[in-house]
Amino acid sequence: MCKAVVASIFLFGLSAFSDVRPAVIFSEFAVLQCDEPVRIWGTADPGERVTIEFGGQSKAAVTSESGEWLVTLDPMPASSEPQVLSVVSQVSGFKFQVSNILVGEVWFAGGQSNMQTTMGYYKKTTQPDIDSADDPLLRMVTIPTKFYEGQNSKKPQWKDSSPDTVPEFSASAYYFAKNLRETLKVPVGIISCAIGGTPAEAWMSRETLENHPELKPTLDGYEAAYHNAFSNEAAYLQYTEEFTQESTQWYRDRNAGKKVGPKPKPKMGPRHFKRPSGLYENMFLPVAPYTARGVIWYQGEENASAQAGAVYRTVFSELIRNWREQFQNETLPFLFVQLATVGNGDDKSAYWPELRESQSWVEENINDTGMAVLVDGGEEQSVHPHSKDKVGLRLSLLARSLVYGETNLVCRGPRLQNVKNAQSSLVLSFSDTGSGLVLKPAEISAFELCGADGVYVPADAKQLDDQIIVSSDGVPAPVHLRYGWKKGFVPTLFNAEGLPASPFRTDPFPAVSKGRYYLDQP
């Protein structure tokens, strides 16, 4: 046989072999979900029969016309023993192998910057935990940034925790996983998929937004912003090239110590990182079939800043439904963080409180959800507080109680249960008081009262056994009250376990942000 023919056969063989592989999310150090059917998928030549071998199981599938295959492994017990995942072509016999795979608890971590920001970002407070991070059974994969189809992006790579790797881990997700590891004593894996400054709508399918009357205005706003700014796609692509050059120069000038103006902001369009459905399509969907125990979520600042807090209860509820559909689990646990406080209390607008109220509504009305309250974890000068250890701990308490069935565990702060009118005061009773209700002193009370005129004024609060009595000299006949109804405030209401109460109000007044939606402004 001539050398040319041999070379052709060799190259053909390499091409065929390279087509048989699992999805890139299945890399070395991955963790598969225990005690649940596990989906494994990938690509091969159309019509090819592929066999998956793992943990003593062998499952086969035939590749679709588009070159995709999926198999489902039977439930497996948790295992700290590294195993090999093999994908075998029944045509060529080629075997693609991924080593060091564990079986344990897997959680998907989504949201914006407070989920994305890393342990290294907070190293002034996290350095001791970075230095002591040496747990090969705690692993994380960060989904690389990708805003649009065709954008160059790295492959996701699972990593086990060590002082060298943990600085790149999501801080909120790391502390959550660390607490689960200490409690469950099984491997824990986190899939981190979050981008700073993004609205919830960027993480939802276009169909979900298009088919809901309260969500479609966001798509309409996007289309108007895009088409009003650009006559066609070519004009937009030219703009993106020019913007990239402008932005690059801005960073160069700033880093060189030159005086610069405001940071350039891109116009809305198909490559914008805040585009509705963009991150859902390019970052979430490629890994969404991965079998996970549940989702942890930290997001909402962008929607609150857009003054769209009231509709967020619909937005977030539909996002949860959308994600559960993609994960093929209609009861998938969804644990999330309520917005932390920020600022010194001067901002008295209702936008952040109304978004927090929407988050509380979701916990109360959507099954299999839980909310971690963080009003005691904010910072006056930063929307990115260092309290990620509190985030992780409180999310893990919810998981241990609601998902893993740990009994007699206090996982929430006090929740308003009843209000009684006692002439010149209102008497409040609460559930979830744990070992007892705690009212801390504060220079400025977080409680307010209003009378029949609907005008709120600051109020005094005092504790009597397991009740809180709220009164004000300025409101002799109180009708309604509210607590923590500011973007930034000093929380005073806790249970003995140290978990804070979420902000609340008793009035029926329409939300200031009612009728507002994301991208309804130029």
PDB file of N, CA, C and O in Angstrom, residues 316 320 324 331-336 359-371 398 402 412 415:
ATOM      1  N   PHE A 316     -39.005  36.147  38.053  1.00  0.00           N
ATOM      2  CA  PHE A 316     -38.260  35.107  38.754  1.00  0.00           C
ATOM      3  C   PHE A 316     -39.035  33.795  38.802  1.00  0.00           C
ATOM      4  O   PHE A 316     -38.465  32.713  38.642  1.00  0.00           O
ATOM      5  N   ILE A 320     -37.635  30.271  37.193  1.00  0.00           N
ATOM      6  CA  ILE A 320     -37.569  28.994  37.915  1.00  0.00           C
ATOM      7  C   ILE A 320     -38.289  27.904  37.130  1.00  0.00           C
ATOM      8  O   ILE A 320     -37.772  26.779  36.969  1.00  0.00           O
ATOM      9  N   ARG A 324     -36.399  24.648  35.543  1.00  0.00           N
ATOM     10  CA  ARG A 324     -36.825  23.301  35.945  1.00  0.00           C
ATOM     11  C   ARG A 324     -37.195  22.468  34.730  1.00  0.00           C
ATOM     12  O   ARG A 324     -36.939  21.259  34.699  1.00  0.00           O
ATOM     13  N   THR A 331     -39.771  19.770  40.328  1.00  0.00           N
ATOM     14  CA  THR A 331     -39.663  20.100  41.753  1.00  0.00           C
ATOM     15  C   THR A 331     -38.211  20.402  42.144  1.00  0.00           C
ATOM     16  O   THR A 331     -37.851  20.350  43.321  1.00  0.00           O
ATOM     17  N   LEU A 332     -37.382  20.741  41.169  1.00  0.00           N
ATOM     18  CA  LEU A 332     -35.976  21.038  41.441  1.00  0.00           C
ATOM     19  C   LEU A 332     -35.879  22.140  42.495  1.00  0.00           C
ATOM     20  O   LEU A 332     -36.409  23.231  42.320  1.00  0.00           O
ATOM     21  N   PRO A 333     -35.202  21.887  43.620  1.00  0.00           N
ATOM     22  CA  PRO A 333     -35.073  22.924  44.654  1.00  0.00           C
ATOM     23  C   PRO A 333     -34.366  24.172  44.115  1.00  0.00           C
ATOM     24  O   PRO A 333     -33.360  24.073  43.411  1.00  0.00           O
ATOM     25  N   PHE A 334     -34.901  25.323  44.445  1.00  0.00           N
ATOM     26  CA  PHE A 334     -34.347  26.607  44.021  1.00  0.00           C
ATOM     27  C   PHE A 334     -34.163  27.467  45.264  1.00  0.00           C
ATOM     28  O   PHE A 334     -35.127  27.971  45.840  1.00  0.00           O
ATOM     29  N   LEU A 335     -32.914  27.596  45.706  1.00  0.00           N
ATOM     30  CA  LEU A 335     -32.594  28.365  46.903  1.00  0.00           C
ATOM     31  C   LEU A 335     -31.911  29.659  46.476  1.00  0.00           C
ATOM     32  O   LEU A 335     -30.975  29.633  45.678  1.00  0.00           O
ATOM     33  N   PHE A 336     -32.357  30.786  47.003  1.00  0.00           N
ATOM     34  CA  PHE A 336     -31.839  32.056  46.502  1.00  0.00           C
ATOM     35  C   PHE A 336     -31.581  33.034  47.633  1.00  0.00           C
ATOM     36  O   PHE A 336     -32.027  32.839  48.776  1.00  0.00           O
ATOM     37  N   GLN A 359     -39.070  38.919  45.952  1.00  0.00           N
ATOM     38  CA  GLN A 359     -38.329  37.711  46.305  1.00  0.00           C
ATOM     39  C   GLN A 359     -39.034  36.963  47.438  1.00  0.00           C
ATOM     40  O   GLN A 359     -39.139  35.727  47.406  1.00  0.00           O
ATOM     41  N   SER A 360     -39.524  37.701  48.428  1.00  0.00           N
ATOM     42  CA  SER A 360     -40.272  37.060  49.514  1.00  0.00           C
ATOM     43  C   SER A 360     -41.534  36.390  48.980  1.00  0.00           C
ATOM     44  O   SER A 360     -41.909  35.292  49.414  1.00  0.00           O
ATOM     45  N   TRP A 361     -42.182  37.049  48.033  1.00  0.00           N
ATOM     46  CA  TRP A 361     -43.399  36.492  47.444  1.00  0.00           C
ATOM     47  C   TRP A 361     -43.105  35.157  46.757  1.00  0.00           C
ATOM     48  O   TRP A 361     -43.895  34.203  46.865  1.00  0.00           O
ATOM     49  N   VAL A 362     -41.978  35.081  46.053  1.00  0.00           N
ATOM     50  CA  VAL A 362     -41.615  33.836  45.363  1.00  0.00           C
ATOM     51  C   VAL A 362     -41.432  32.710  46.369  1.00  0.00           C
ATOM     52  O   VAL A 362     -41.920  31.592  46.168  1.00  0.00           O
ATOM     53  N   GLU A 363     -40.738  32.985  47.479  1.00  0.00           N
ATOM     54  CA  GLU A 363     -40.544  31.934  48.473  1.00  0.00           C
ATOM     55  C   GLU A 363     -41.875  31.447  49.034  1.00  0.00           C
ATOM     56  O   GLU A 363     -42.071  30.255  49.272  1.00  0.00           O
ATOM     57  N   GLU A 364     -42.812  32.363  49.222  1.00  0.00           N
ATOM     58  CA  GLU A 364     -44.095  32.008  49.819  1.00  0.00           C
ATOM     59  C   GLU A 364     -45.044  31.325  48.840  1.00  0.00           C
ATOM     60  O   GLU A 364     -45.924  30.567  49.265  1.00  0.00           O
ATOM     61  N   ASN A 365     -44.861  31.547  47.541  1.00  0.00           N
ATOM     62  CA  ASN A 365     -45.855  31.091  46.567  1.00  0.00           C
ATOM     63  C   ASN A 365     -45.351  30.050  45.567  1.00  0.00           C
ATOM     64  O   ASN A 365     -46.175  29.422  44.895  1.00  0.00           O
ATOM     65  N   ILE A 366     -44.060  29.867  45.441  1.00  0.00           N
ATOM     66  CA  ILE A 366     -43.512  28.881  44.501  1.00  0.00           C
ATOM     67  C   ILE A 366     -42.956  27.710  45.296  1.00  0.00           C
ATOM     68  O   ILE A 366     -42.079  27.889  46.157  1.00  0.00           O
ATOM     69  N   ASN A 367     -43.454  26.524  45.015  1.00  0.00           N
ATOM     70  CA  ASN A 367     -43.042  25.342  45.756  1.00  0.00           C
ATOM     71  C   ASN A 367     -41.552  25.054  45.604  1.00  0.00           C
ATOM     72  O   ASN A 367     -40.944  25.353  44.579  1.00  0.00           O
ATOM     73  N   ASP A 368     -40.998  24.428  46.637  1.00  0.00           N
ATOM     74  CA  ASP A 368     -39.612  23.950  46.617  1.00  0.00           C
ATOM     75  C   ASP A 368     -38.617  25.090  46.408  1.00  0.00           C
ATOM     76  O   ASP A 368     -37.625  24.944  45.685  1.00  0.00           O
ATOM     77  N   THR A 369     -38.896  26.221  47.048  1.00  0.00           N
ATOM     78  CA  THR A 369     -37.953  27.337  47.040  1.00  0.00           C
ATOM     79  C   THR A 369     -37.631  27.725  48.474  1.00  0.00           C
ATOM     80  O   THR A 369     -38.389  27.430  49.404  1.00  0.00           O
ATOM     81  N   GLY A 370     -36.503  28.398  48.641  1.00  0.00           N
ATOM     82  CA  GLY A 370     -36.119  28.905  49.954  1.00  0.00           C
ATOM     83  C   GLY A 370     -35.284  30.155  49.775  1.00  0.00           C
ATOM     84  O   GLY A 370     -34.492  30.251  48.828  1.00  0.00           O
ATOM     85  N   MET A 371     -35.449  31.124  50.678  1.00  0.00           N
ATOM     86  CA  MET A 371     -34.765  32.406  50.557  1.00  0.00           C
ATOM     87  C   MET A 371     -33.857  32.660  51.748  1.00  0.00           C
ATOM     88  O   MET A 371     -34.292  32.615  52.900  1.00  0.00           O
ATOM     89  N   LEU A 398     -30.713  26.144  54.463  1.00  0.00           N
ATOM     90  CA  LEU A 398     -31.942  25.870  53.711  1.00  0.00           C
ATOM     91  C   LEU A 398     -31.864  24.507  53.032  1.00  0.00           C
ATOM     92  O   LEU A 398     -32.829  23.730  53.058  1.00  0.00           O
ATOM     93  N   LEU A 402     -34.578  21.810  53.854  1.00  0.00           N
ATOM     94  CA  LEU A 402     -35.622  21.627  52.848  1.00  0.00           C
ATOM     95  C   LEU A 402     -35.324  20.500  51.867  1.00  0.00           C
ATOM     96  O   LEU A 402     -36.244  19.880  51.339  1.00  0.00           O
ATOM     97  N   ARG A 412     -34.330  29.714  58.869  1.00  0.00           N
ATOM     98  CA  ARG A 412     -34.872  31.008  58.464  1.00  0.00           C
ATOM     99  C   ARG A 412     -34.939  31.946  59.660  1.00  0.00           C
ATOM    100  O   ARG A 412     -34.987  31.514  60.803  1.00  0.00           O
ATOM    101  N   ARG A 415     -40.481  35.472  60.691  1.00  0.00           N
ATOM    102  CA  ARG A 415     -41.399  35.883  59.626  1.00  0.00           C
ATOM    103  C   ARG A 415     -42.707  36.351  60.251  1.00  0.00           C
ATOM    104  O   ARG A 415     -43.264  35.678  61.124  1.00  0.00           O
TER     105      ARG A 415
END
